[in-house]
mmCIF file of C-alpha atoms in Angstrom:
data_model
loop_
_atom_site.group_PDB
_atom_site.id
_atom_site.type_symbol
_atom_site.label_atom_id
_atom_site.label_comp_id
_atom_site.label_asym_id
_atom_site.label_seq_id
_atom_site.Cartn_x
_atom_site.Cartn_y
_atom_site.Cartn_z
ATOM 1 C CA MET P 1 32.049 -17.640 11.585
ATOM 2 C CA THR P 2 31.213 -13.967 12.080
ATOM 3 C CA GLU P 3 28.124 -11.903 12.755
ATOM 4 C CA PRO P 4 27.594 -8.271 11.653
ATOM 5 C CA ARG P 5 27.659 -5.780 14.506
ATOM 6 C CA LEU P 6 25.815 -2.602 15.313
ATOM 7 C CA TYR P 7 29.228 -1.119 16.134
ATOM 8 C CA ASP P 8 30.331 -1.527 12.505
ATOM 9 C CA ALA P 9 27.688 1.040 11.582
ATOM 10 C CA MET P 10 28.606 3.277 14.541
ATOM 11 C CA LEU P 11 32.261 3.413 13.493
ATOM 12 C CA ARG P 12 31.471 3.927 9.813
ATOM 13 C CA HIS P 13 29.260 6.877 10.736
ATOM 14 C CA HIS P 14 31.911 8.272 13.077
ATOM 15 C CA LEU P 15 34.689 8.037 10.490
ATOM 16 C CA ALA P 16 32.526 9.679 7.840
ATOM 17 C CA GLU P 17 31.267 12.525 10.018
ATOM 18 C CA HIS P 18 33.920 13.367 12.637
ATOM 19 C CA ARG P 19 37.617 14.204 12.747
ATOM 20 C CA GLN P 20 37.824 13.282 16.456
ATOM 21 C CA MET P 21 39.409 9.997 17.476
ATOM 22 C CA ALA P 22 37.060 7.078 18.268
ATOM 23 C CA PHE P 23 37.826 5.483 21.645
ATOM 24 C CA VAL P 24 36.261 2.007 21.791
ATOM 25 C CA SER P 25 36.145 0.343 25.216
ATOM 26 C CA GLY P 26 34.404 -2.741 26.528
ATOM 27 C CA PRO P 27 34.846 -6.158 28.152
ATOM 28 C CA ARG P 28 37.542 -8.576 27.108
ATOM 29 C CA GLN P 29 36.493 -10.717 24.096
ATOM 30 C CA VAL P 30 33.455 -8.600 23.227
ATOM 31 C CA GLY P 31 34.727 -8.169 19.659
ATOM 32 C CA LYS P 32 36.430 -4.759 19.779
ATOM 33 C CA THR P 33 39.514 -5.672 17.752
ATOM 34 C CA THR P 34 37.555 -7.585 15.091
ATOM 35 C CA THR P 35 35.090 -4.742 14.611
ATOM 36 C CA CYS P 36 37.708 -1.980 14.626
ATOM 37 C CA ARG P 37 40.097 -3.790 12.281
ATOM 38 C CA ALA P 38 37.294 -4.112 9.745
ATOM 39 C CA GLN P 39 37.062 -0.299 9.660
ATOM 40 C CA SER P 40 40.817 0.432 9.655
ATOM 41 C CA THR P 41 43.531 0.437 7.025
ATOM 42 C CA GLN P 42 46.506 0.337 9.432
ATOM 43 C CA TYR P 43 46.799 -1.695 12.650
ATOM 44 C CA LEU P 44 49.209 -1.234 15.555
ATOM 45 C CA ASN P 45 49.028 -3.443 18.662
ATOM 46 C CA TRP P 46 50.928 -2.440 21.801
ATOM 47 C CA ASP P 47 51.311 -6.145 22.675
ATOM 48 C CA ASN P 48 53.240 -6.722 19.413
ATOM 49 C CA THR P 49 56.946 -6.035 19.986
ATOM 50 C CA ASP P 50 57.533 -4.500 16.545
ATOM 51 C CA ASP P 51 54.480 -2.254 16.812
ATOM 52 C CA ARG P 52 55.521 -1.215 20.305
ATOM 53 C CA GLN P 53 58.872 0.021 19.013
ATOM 54 C CA ARG P 54 57.114 2.036 16.309
ATOM 55 C CA ILE P 55 54.826 3.606 18.901
ATOM 56 C CA LEU P 56 57.705 4.418 21.249
ATOM 57 C CA ALA P 57 59.571 6.126 18.394
ATOM 58 C CA GLY P 58 56.996 8.940 18.531
ATOM 59 C CA PRO P 59 54.491 10.718 16.264
ATOM 60 C CA GLY P 60 56.934 11.424 13.420
ATOM 61 C CA ALA P 61 58.036 7.814 13.121
ATOM 62 C CA LEU P 62 54.410 6.680 13.323
ATOM 63 C CA ALA P 63 53.430 9.026 10.520
ATOM 64 C CA GLU P 64 56.246 7.649 8.354
ATOM 65 C CA HIS P 65 55.219 4.044 9.079
ATOM 66 C CA LEU P 66 51.559 4.797 8.308
ATOM 67 C CA GLY P 67 52.465 6.456 5.013
ATOM 68 C CA LEU P 68 51.173 9.889 6.021
ATOM 69 C CA THR P 69 54.235 11.605 4.587
ATOM 70 C CA ARG P 70 53.516 10.245 1.100
ATOM 71 C CA LEU P 71 50.767 11.099 -1.369
ATOM 72 C CA SER P 72 47.974 8.503 -1.319
ATOM 73 C CA ALA P 73 44.412 8.097 -2.537
ATOM 74 C CA GLY P 74 41.869 8.307 0.233
ATOM 75 C CA ARG P 75 42.317 8.949 3.937
ATOM 76 C CA LYS P 76 43.952 6.274 6.078
ATOM 77 C CA VAL P 77 42.360 4.914 9.260
ATOM 78 C CA ALA P 78 44.849 3.910 11.967
ATOM 79 C CA LEU P 79 43.871 1.526 14.754
ATOM 80 C CA PHE P 80 45.842 1.500 18.018
ATOM 81 C CA ASP P 81 44.999 -1.624 20.035
ATOM 82 C CA GLU P 82 45.640 -1.889 23.806
ATOM 83 C CA LEU P 83 47.520 1.408 23.678
ATOM 84 C CA HIS P 84 46.501 2.352 27.221
ATOM 85 C CA LYS P 85 49.089 -0.138 28.519
ATOM 86 C CA TYR P 86 51.672 2.487 27.554
ATOM 87 C CA ALA P 87 52.106 4.881 30.494
ATOM 88 C CA ARG P 88 52.357 7.966 28.253
ATOM 89 C CA TRP P 89 49.649 6.993 25.778
ATOM 90 C CA LYS P 90 47.608 10.182 26.190
ATOM 91 C CA ALA P 91 50.586 12.456 25.487
ATOM 92 C CA LEU P 92 51.483 10.372 22.424
ATOM 93 C CA LEU P 93 47.953 10.552 21.010
ATOM 94 C CA LYS P 94 47.654 14.280 21.716
ATOM 95 C CA GLY P 95 50.831 15.030 19.774
ATOM 96 C CA PHE P 96 49.973 12.655 16.938
ATOM 97 C CA PHE P 97 46.389 13.910 16.606
ATOM 98 C CA ASP P 98 47.294 17.596 16.767
ATOM 99 C CA THR P 99 49.844 17.148 13.978
ATOM 100 C CA TYR P 100 48.146 14.651 11.632
ATOM 101 C CA ALA P 101 44.376 14.849 12.294
ATOM 102 C CA ASP P 102 43.699 16.168 8.798
ATOM 103 C CA ASP P 103 45.529 13.240 7.187
ATOM 104 C CA VAL P 104 44.355 10.222 9.199
ATOM 105 C CA ARG P 105 41.392 8.997 11.210
ATOM 106 C CA ILE P 106 42.250 7.309 14.506
ATOM 107 C CA ILE P 107 40.570 4.465 16.425
ATOM 108 C CA VAL P 108 41.853 3.458 19.871
ATOM 109 C CA THR P 109 40.700 0.297 21.646
ATOM 110 C CA GLY P 110 41.233 -1.229 25.059
ATOM 111 C CA SER P 111 39.545 -3.809 27.246
ATOM 112 C CA SER P 112 40.180 -2.148 30.588
ATOM 113 C CA ARG P 113 40.088 1.390 31.977
ATOM 114 C CA MET P 114 39.564 3.008 28.569
ATOM 115 C CA ASP P 115 36.289 4.453 29.857
ATOM 116 C CA VAL P 116 37.703 5.905 33.077
ATOM 117 C CA PHE P 117 40.802 7.714 31.852
ATOM 118 C CA ARG P 118 39.184 11.110 32.358
ATOM 119 C CA ARG P 119 40.150 11.184 36.025
ATOM 120 C CA GLY P 120 42.869 13.589 36.998
ATOM 121 C CA GLY P 121 42.198 15.889 34.038
ATOM 122 C CA ASP P 122 41.863 14.994 30.408
ATOM 123 C CA SER P 123 44.495 16.384 28.039
ATOM 124 C CA LEU P 124 42.541 14.844 25.150
ATOM 125 C CA MET P 125 39.313 16.753 25.784
ATOM 126 C CA GLY P 126 37.623 17.649 22.501
ATOM 127 C CA ARG P 127 39.846 15.256 20.541
ATOM 128 C CA TYR P 128 37.837 12.037 20.908
ATOM 129 C CA PHE P 129 34.365 10.540 21.122
ATOM 130 C CA PRO P 130 33.897 7.435 23.328
ATOM 131 C CA TYR P 131 32.034 4.299 22.247
ATOM 132 C CA ARG P 132 31.274 1.586 24.808
ATOM 133 C CA MET P 133 30.943 -1.820 23.186
ATOM 134 C CA HIS P 134 28.589 -4.494 24.548
ATOM 135 C CA PRO P 135 27.833 -8.141 23.751
ATOM 136 C CA PHE P 136 25.047 -9.104 21.371
ATOM 137 C CA SER P 137 21.498 -8.152 22.331
ATOM 138 C CA VAL P 138 18.056 -9.009 20.990
ATOM 139 C CA ALA P 139 17.771 -5.798 18.967
ATOM 140 C CA GLU P 140 21.298 -6.027 17.523
ATOM 141 C CA LEU P 141 20.683 -9.569 16.309
ATOM 142 C CA ILE P 142 17.617 -8.311 14.439
ATOM 143 C CA THR P 143 19.140 -5.199 12.858
ATOM 144 C CA GLN P 144 22.517 -3.484 12.839
ATOM 145 C CA ALA P 145 21.175 -0.188 11.454
ATOM 146 C CA LEU P 146 21.657 2.939 13.541
ATOM 147 C CA PRO P 147 18.494 4.278 15.180
ATOM 148 C CA ASP P 148 16.676 7.279 13.764
ATOM 149 C CA PRO P 149 17.842 10.334 15.772
ATOM 150 C CA THR P 150 14.273 11.673 15.820
ATOM 151 C CA HIS P 151 12.788 8.387 17.114
ATOM 152 C CA ILE P 152 15.411 6.256 18.829
ATOM 153 C CA LEU P 153 13.163 3.294 19.612
ATOM 154 C CA ARG P 154 12.932 0.551 16.988
ATOM 155 C CA SER P 155 9.758 -1.041 15.694
ATOM 156 C CA PRO P 156 9.067 -4.370 17.454
ATOM 157 C CA SER P 157 10.417 -7.408 15.631
ATOM 158 C CA ASP P 158 10.541 -11.071 16.568
ATOM 159 C CA LEU P 159 13.937 -12.750 17.021
ATOM 160 C CA ALA P 160 14.098 -16.326 15.691
ATOM 161 C CA PRO P 161 13.493 -18.791 18.569
ATOM 162 C CA ALA P 162 16.845 -20.568 18.102
ATOM 163 C CA ARG P 163 18.736 -17.287 18.362
ATOM 164 C CA TRP P 164 16.772 -16.185 21.423
ATOM 165 C CA LEU P 165 17.564 -19.513 23.100
ATOM 166 C CA ALA P 166 21.255 -19.226 22.170
ATOM 167 C CA LEU P 167 21.378 -15.720 23.639
ATOM 168 C CA TRP P 168 19.678 -16.835 26.861
ATOM 169 C CA GLU P 169 21.776 -19.980 27.331
ATOM 170 C CA HIS P 170 25.204 -18.908 26.035
ATOM 171 C CA GLY P 171 25.203 -15.145 26.596
ATOM 172 C CA GLY P 172 25.925 -12.346 24.170
ATOM 173 C CA PHE P 173 29.705 -12.562 23.892
ATOM 174 C CA PRO P 174 30.425 -13.453 20.251
ATOM 175 C CA GLU P 175 32.393 -16.715 20.574
ATOM 176 C CA PRO P 176 30.085 -18.685 22.911
ATOM 177 C CA PHE P 177 26.970 -17.249 21.247
ATOM 178 C CA LEU P 178 28.102 -18.295 17.784
ATOM 179 C CA LYS P 179 29.483 -21.679 18.893
ATOM 180 C CA CYS P 180 26.251 -22.512 20.713
ATOM 181 C CA SER P 181 27.964 -25.340 22.600
ATOM 182 C CA ALA P 182 27.457 -25.867 26.333
ATOM 183 C CA GLN P 183 30.887 -27.480 26.632
ATOM 184 C CA PHE P 184 32.617 -24.609 24.837
ATOM 185 C CA SER P 185 30.688 -21.977 26.847
ATOM 186 C CA ARG P 186 31.747 -23.528 30.161
ATOM 187 C CA ARG P 187 35.410 -23.650 29.109
ATOM 188 C CA TRP P 188 35.263 -20.134 27.681
ATOM 189 C CA GLY P 189 33.680 -18.749 30.858
ATOM 190 C CA THR P 190 36.242 -20.427 33.101
ATOM 191 C CA LEU P 191 39.143 -19.124 31.017
ATOM 192 C CA ARG P 192 37.714 -15.592 30.928
ATOM 193 C CA ALA P 193 37.371 -15.549 34.722
ATOM 194 C CA GLU P 194 40.937 -16.800 35.149
ATOM 195 C CA GLN P 195 42.292 -14.187 32.741
ATOM 196 C CA LEU P 196 40.526 -11.436 34.628
ATOM 197 C CA THR P 197 41.764 -12.475 38.064
ATOM 198 C CA ARG P 198 45.277 -13.558 37.036
ATOM 199 C CA GLU P 199 46.139 -11.053 34.308
ATOM 200 C CA ASP P 200 43.857 -8.030 34.230
ATOM 201 C CA ILE P 201 43.824 -7.414 37.971
ATOM 202 C CA ARG P 202 47.600 -7.753 38.135
ATOM 203 C CA ASP P 203 48.216 -5.523 35.108
ATOM 204 C CA PHE P 204 45.717 -2.753 35.744
ATOM 205 C CA THR P 205 45.492 -2.310 39.516
ATOM 206 C CA ARG P 206 47.956 -1.601 42.271
ATOM 207 C CA VAL P 207 46.320 -4.071 44.607
ATOM 208 C CA GLN P 208 48.904 -6.121 46.462
ATOM 209 C CA GLU P 209 46.534 -8.643 48.028
ATOM 210 C CA LEU P 210 45.668 -10.352 44.742
ATOM 211 C CA GLY P 211 44.423 -13.484 46.478
ATOM 212 C CA GLN P 212 41.817 -11.570 48.474
ATOM 213 C CA LEU P 213 40.739 -9.555 45.435
ATOM 214 C CA ALA P 214 40.342 -12.788 43.467
ATOM 215 C CA ALA P 215 38.222 -14.105 46.353
ATOM 216 C CA LEU P 216 36.019 -11.007 46.106
ATOM 217 C CA ALA P 217 35.661 -11.503 42.337
ATOM 218 C CA HIS P 218 34.630 -15.113 42.991
ATOM 219 C CA LEU P 219 31.958 -13.981 45.482
ATOM 220 C CA LEU P 220 30.582 -11.432 43.046
ATOM 221 C CA ARG P 221 30.104 -14.086 40.366
ATOM 222 C CA TYR P 222 27.335 -15.459 42.600
ATOM 223 C CA ARG P 223 25.774 -12.104 43.570
ATOM 224 C CA SER P 224 24.364 -10.868 40.268
ATOM 225 C CA ALA P 225 21.083 -8.931 40.610
ATOM 226 C CA GLN P 226 21.662 -8.450 44.342
ATOM 227 C CA GLN P 227 22.188 -5.342 46.411
ATOM 228 C CA LEU P 228 25.748 -4.987 47.615
ATOM 229 C CA VAL P 229 26.260 -4.313 51.295
ATOM 230 C CA PHE P 230 29.927 -3.391 51.387
ATOM 231 C CA GLN P 231 30.289 -4.090 55.092
ATOM 232 C CA ASN P 232 29.140 -7.680 54.548
ATOM 233 C CA LEU P 233 31.507 -8.133 51.595
ATOM 234 C CA ALA P 234 34.354 -6.727 53.673
ATOM 235 C CA ASN P 235 33.650 -9.178 56.490
ATOM 236 C CA GLU P 236 33.570 -12.143 54.114
ATOM 237 C CA VAL P 237 36.883 -11.279 52.470
ATOM 238 C CA ARG P 238 38.428 -9.859 55.699
ATOM 239 C CA ILE P 239 39.183 -6.395 54.397
ATOM 240 C CA SER P 240 37.985 -2.916 55.364
ATOM 241 C CA THR P 241 34.730 -1.508 54.030
ATOM 242 C CA ASP P 242 36.591 1.217 52.118
ATOM 243 C CA THR P 243 38.835 -1.422 50.539
ATOM 244 C CA ALA P 244 35.757 -3.430 49.516
ATOM 245 C CA ARG P 245 34.355 -0.340 47.774
ATOM 246 C CA ARG P 246 37.620 0.320 45.937
ATOM 247 C CA TRP P 247 37.988 -3.280 44.841
ATOM 248 C CA VAL P 248 34.411 -3.519 43.569
ATOM 249 C CA GLU P 249 35.101 -0.353 41.567
ATOM 250 C CA ALA P 250 38.277 -1.945 40.157
ATOM 251 C CA LEU P 251 36.310 -5.029 39.091
ATOM 252 C CA ARG P 252 33.687 -2.786 37.516
ATOM 253 C CA GLN P 253 36.416 -1.000 35.555
ATOM 254 C CA LEU P 254 37.694 -4.398 34.424
ATOM 255 C CA HIS P 255 34.168 -5.225 33.186
ATOM 256 C CA LEU P 256 33.469 -8.205 35.430
ATOM 257 C CA GLY P 257 30.161 -6.503 36.111
ATOM 258 C CA PHE P 258 28.470 -3.147 36.599
ATOM 259 C CA LEU P 259 26.604 -1.256 39.310
ATOM 260 C CA VAL P 260 23.069 0.118 39.129
ATOM 261 C CA ARG P 261 22.400 2.752 41.767
ATOM 262 C CA PRO P 262 19.092 3.845 43.339
ATOM 263 C CA TRP P 263 17.234 6.809 41.854
ATOM 264 C CA PHE P 264 15.983 8.992 44.680
ATOM 265 C CA ARG P 265 14.687 12.227 43.157
ATOM 266 C CA ASN P 266 10.968 12.602 43.857
ATOM 267 C CA VAL P 267 10.989 9.267 45.724
ATOM 268 C CA SER P 268 9.933 9.548 49.353
ATOM 269 C CA ARG P 269 11.977 7.558 51.891
ATOM 270 C CA SER P 270 14.180 6.168 49.151
ATOM 271 C CA LEU P 271 17.417 4.257 49.565
ATOM 272 C CA ARG P 272 20.413 6.305 48.463
ATOM 273 C CA LYS P 273 23.514 4.224 49.026
ATOM 274 C CA GLU P 274 23.150 0.537 48.224
ATOM 275 C CA PRO P 275 23.899 -0.278 44.562
ATOM 276 C CA LYS P 276 22.863 -3.466 42.797
ATOM 277 C CA TRP P 277 25.530 -5.579 41.130
ATOM 278 C CA PHE P 278 25.139 -7.293 37.749
ATOM 279 C CA LEU P 279 27.526 -9.550 35.850
ATOM 280 C CA ARG P 280 28.375 -8.730 32.237
ATOM 281 C CA ASP P 281 27.842 -12.387 31.277
ATOM 282 C CA TRP P 282 24.504 -13.834 32.386
ATOM 283 C CA SER P 283 25.072 -17.297 30.890
ATOM 284 C CA GLY P 284 26.664 -18.820 33.988
ATOM 285 C CA ILE P 285 24.008 -17.672 36.477
ATOM 286 C CA GLU P 286 22.195 -20.748 37.781
ATOM 287 C CA ASP P 287 19.212 -19.074 39.458
ATOM 288 C CA GLU P 288 16.727 -18.322 36.671
ATOM 289 C CA GLY P 289 15.281 -15.265 38.395
ATOM 290 C CA SER P 290 18.709 -13.679 38.827
ATOM 291 C CA ARG P 291 19.629 -14.618 35.270
ATOM 292 C CA ALA P 292 16.454 -13.009 33.935
ATOM 293 C CA GLU P 293 17.084 -9.768 35.808
ATOM 294 C CA THR P 294 20.731 -9.713 34.700
ATOM 295 C CA PHE P 295 19.702 -10.442 31.090
ATOM 296 C CA VAL P 296 17.388 -7.418 31.090
ATOM 297 C CA ALA P 297 19.916 -5.251 32.965
ATOM 298 C CA CYS P 298 22.587 -5.911 30.332
ATOM 299 C CA HIS P 299 20.172 -5.010 27.540
ATOM 300 C CA LEU P 300 19.119 -1.781 29.267
ATOM 301 C CA LEU P 301 22.719 -0.760 30.012
ATOM 302 C CA LYS P 302 23.683 -1.342 26.388
ATOM 303 C CA ALA P 303 20.805 0.862 25.268
ATOM 304 C CA VAL P 304 21.448 3.772 27.640
ATOM 305 C CA GLU P 305 25.198 3.791 26.970
ATOM 306 C CA GLY P 306 24.763 3.389 23.215
ATOM 307 C CA TRP P 307 22.164 6.151 22.923
ATOM 308 C CA THR P 308 24.383 8.440 24.997
ATOM 309 C CA ASP P 309 27.527 7.639 22.972
ATOM 310 C CA MET P 310 25.694 8.399 19.715
ATOM 311 C CA GLY P 311 24.629 11.810 21.014
ATOM 312 C CA LEU P 312 20.917 10.961 21.116
ATOM 313 C CA GLY P 313 20.485 12.307 24.648
ATOM 314 C CA GLN P 314 21.836 11.766 28.141
ATOM 315 C CA PHE P 315 20.652 8.430 29.517
ATOM 316 C CA GLU P 316 21.157 6.622 32.829
ATOM 317 C CA LEU P 317 20.090 3.298 34.334
ATOM 318 C CA ALA P 318 18.962 3.149 37.968
ATOM 319 C CA TYR P 319 16.553 1.243 40.213
ATOM 320 C CA LEU P 320 13.884 2.220 42.746
ATOM 321 C CA ARG P 321 13.574 1.111 46.356
ATOM 322 C CA ASP P 322 12.341 2.755 49.541
ATOM 323 C CA LYS P 323 12.647 1.998 53.237
ATOM 324 C CA GLU P 324 9.347 0.074 53.097
ATOM 325 C CA ARG P 325 11.138 -2.302 50.655
ATOM 326 C CA ARG P 326 8.942 -1.450 47.713
ATOM 327 C CA GLU P 327 11.152 -1.969 44.694
ATOM 328 C CA VAL P 328 11.170 -1.728 40.902
ATOM 329 C CA ASP P 329 14.116 -3.388 39.203
ATOM 330 C CA PHE P 330 15.018 -0.588 36.785
ATOM 331 C CA VAL P 331 14.230 2.949 35.746
ATOM 332 C CA VAL P 332 15.654 4.427 32.552
ATOM 333 C CA ILE P 333 16.431 8.134 32.902
ATOM 334 C CA ARG P 334 16.338 10.320 29.790
ATOM 335 C CA ASP P 335 17.813 13.826 30.059
ATOM 336 C CA GLU P 336 17.482 13.727 33.864
ATOM 337 C CA LYS P 337 13.819 12.651 33.825
ATOM 338 C CA PRO P 338 12.454 9.121 34.436
ATOM 339 C CA TRP P 339 11.320 7.713 31.089
ATOM 340 C CA PHE P 340 10.236 4.128 31.722
ATOM 341 C CA LEU P 341 10.208 1.642 34.598
ATOM 342 C CA VAL P 342 10.959 -2.070 34.197
ATOM 343 C CA GLU P 343 10.083 -4.891 36.582
ATOM 344 C CA THR P 344 11.452 -8.286 35.492
ATOM 345 C CA LYS P 345 9.636 -11.605 35.866
ATOM 346 C CA LEU P 346 10.188 -15.032 34.372
ATOM 347 C CA LYS P 347 6.505 -15.591 33.577
ATOM 348 C CA GLN P 348 3.433 -13.463 33.055
ATOM 349 C CA GLY P 349 1.464 -12.790 36.223
ATOM 350 C CA PRO P 350 -0.248 -10.075 38.239
ATOM 351 C CA LEU P 351 1.399 -6.676 37.937
ATOM 352 C CA SER P 352 3.623 -5.604 40.806
ATOM 353 C CA PRO P 353 1.899 -2.868 42.880
ATOM 354 C CA ALA P 354 5.262 -1.100 43.092
ATOM 355 C CA LEU P 355 5.070 -0.200 39.389
ATOM 356 C CA ALA P 356 1.974 1.978 39.803
ATOM 357 C CA HIS P 357 3.284 3.382 43.097
ATOM 358 C CA TYR P 358 6.575 4.547 41.616
ATOM 359 C CA GLN P 359 5.224 5.553 38.213
ATOM 360 C CA LYS P 360 2.988 8.076 39.959
ATOM 361 C CA GLN P 361 5.792 9.298 42.231
ATOM 362 C CA VAL P 362 8.426 9.865 39.549
ATOM 363 C CA ASN P 363 5.930 10.780 36.799
ATOM 364 C CA ALA P 364 7.361 8.346 34.237
ATOM 365 C CA PRO P 365 5.338 8.037 30.996
ATOM 366 C CA PHE P 366 5.797 4.232 30.836
ATOM 367 C CA ALA P 367 5.999 1.328 33.289
ATOM 368 C CA PHE P 368 6.501 -2.268 32.150
ATOM 369 C CA GLN P 369 6.413 -5.659 33.796
ATOM 370 C CA VAL P 370 8.610 -7.718 31.486
ATOM 371 C CA ALA P 371 8.069 -11.493 31.203
ATOM 372 C CA LEU P 372 11.039 -13.465 29.855
ATOM 373 C CA GLN P 373 9.035 -16.540 28.912
ATOM 374 C CA ALA P 374 6.110 -14.734 27.255
ATOM 375 C CA ASP P 375 5.596 -15.049 23.500
ATOM 376 C CA PHE P 376 6.440 -12.128 21.234
ATOM 377 C CA VAL P 377 3.602 -9.666 20.570
ATOM 378 C CA ASP P 378 3.818 -7.504 17.444
ATOM 379 C CA ALA P 379 2.833 -4.232 19.126
ATOM 380 C CA ASN P 380 4.716 -1.103 20.125
ATOM 381 C CA CYS P 381 5.308 -1.001 23.898
ATOM 382 C CA PHE P 382 5.756 2.782 23.649
ATOM 383 C CA GLU P 383 2.733 3.596 21.480
ATOM 384 C CA LYS P 384 1.295 5.975 24.065
ATOM 385 C CA PRO P 385 1.887 6.837 27.742
ATOM 386 C CA ARG P 386 -0.255 4.776 30.053
ATOM 387 C CA GLY P 387 -0.321 2.971 33.381
ATOM 388 C CA PRO P 388 1.674 -0.201 34.145
ATOM 389 C CA LEU P 389 1.623 -2.734 31.316
ATOM 390 C CA GLY P 390 2.687 -6.381 31.113
ATOM 391 C CA VAL P 391 4.899 -6.936 28.060
ATOM 392 C CA PRO P 392 6.987 -9.805 26.658
ATOM 393 C CA ALA P 393 10.737 -9.362 26.962
ATOM 394 C CA LYS P 394 10.973 -10.470 23.329
ATOM 395 C CA THR P 395 8.956 -7.379 22.336
ATOM 396 C CA LEU P 396 10.432 -4.717 24.607
ATOM 397 C CA LEU P 397 14.075 -5.692 24.128
ATOM 398 C CA SER P 398 13.675 -5.760 20.339
ATOM 399 C CA GLN P 399 12.849 -2.040 20.484
ATOM 400 C CA LEU P 400 16.076 -1.030 22.227
ATOM 401 C CA LEU P 401 19.621 -1.240 20.858
#
């Protein structure tokens, strides 16, 4: 059983419009290989011994294997899967692209560190466009069409109740979402956590104390939607504060979760250091309030990263908090200016005073208090700038990505 993806349309558009390579990164089991294989004509997987030998033979041998030295109808699309496990993968791609870019389109995928390879200088600059792949979201389940570049927000549309419930209970990763089985989801989640701590951490970090890092990963699975105080984490795992920071960053790179940092421009007495931590998979979070905030955080991150990757602007996700402990869960930044604020609640209720306080301070056009359990309303949340507004999550999230 399969489900069409927004990223199918992204890759089709990329391959039709750009000669640059497409670098597709994202969490393990988010559907990268399935999506990319559907758009490719040739597939090479570093984990396959035969393919590895072809890759190690160099650009010329690859071109021969892919049929680039022979006349053919149409342009080939080559997919390199998990290529970043090869130590010299950037040099290989640079040589291959510079020689054969007019004859082949190239997609490169990887589950870990594909979105952080720029450090230390990037020999591939100008030769690729990155695409960060996310699990299913409300908007993607409604439509897989690319947004209009002149108006990136979608019209509100109601997601079928059974699909909303499946997304809330089983998460947005394709297999558990499509299976819709509590037993399968529990087994899938346990296996994914084990793979991350036993395989990914070992393969992609230089950390020697794997047991302590696994203990930190275990702690973070119960801290979603919470501020991280690195000194406290360090004390619990018995490591230094600097080590705690590095290890949290490693787990972020491995897509266990992500950090949302405070926005402090134009915010008096704001916090500047303490990030909030969110899991990539909200389905296993027992506390409903934390699950609701993580659910919304994942949707907002997908939107800001997707809009940015498609060249629709420069977007960021942050949160607001000051030393008086006034807080708003999220602020979406568009081209360095606050665009809309989001406070998450399970049910409809009185608006948080912090929304009006911060909307005035940062001069954001929109401020929403989002209720997860509220019924869909067929009205545009962004029809006109106004003061704080209570909106159903089913409405707001359908307008994103």
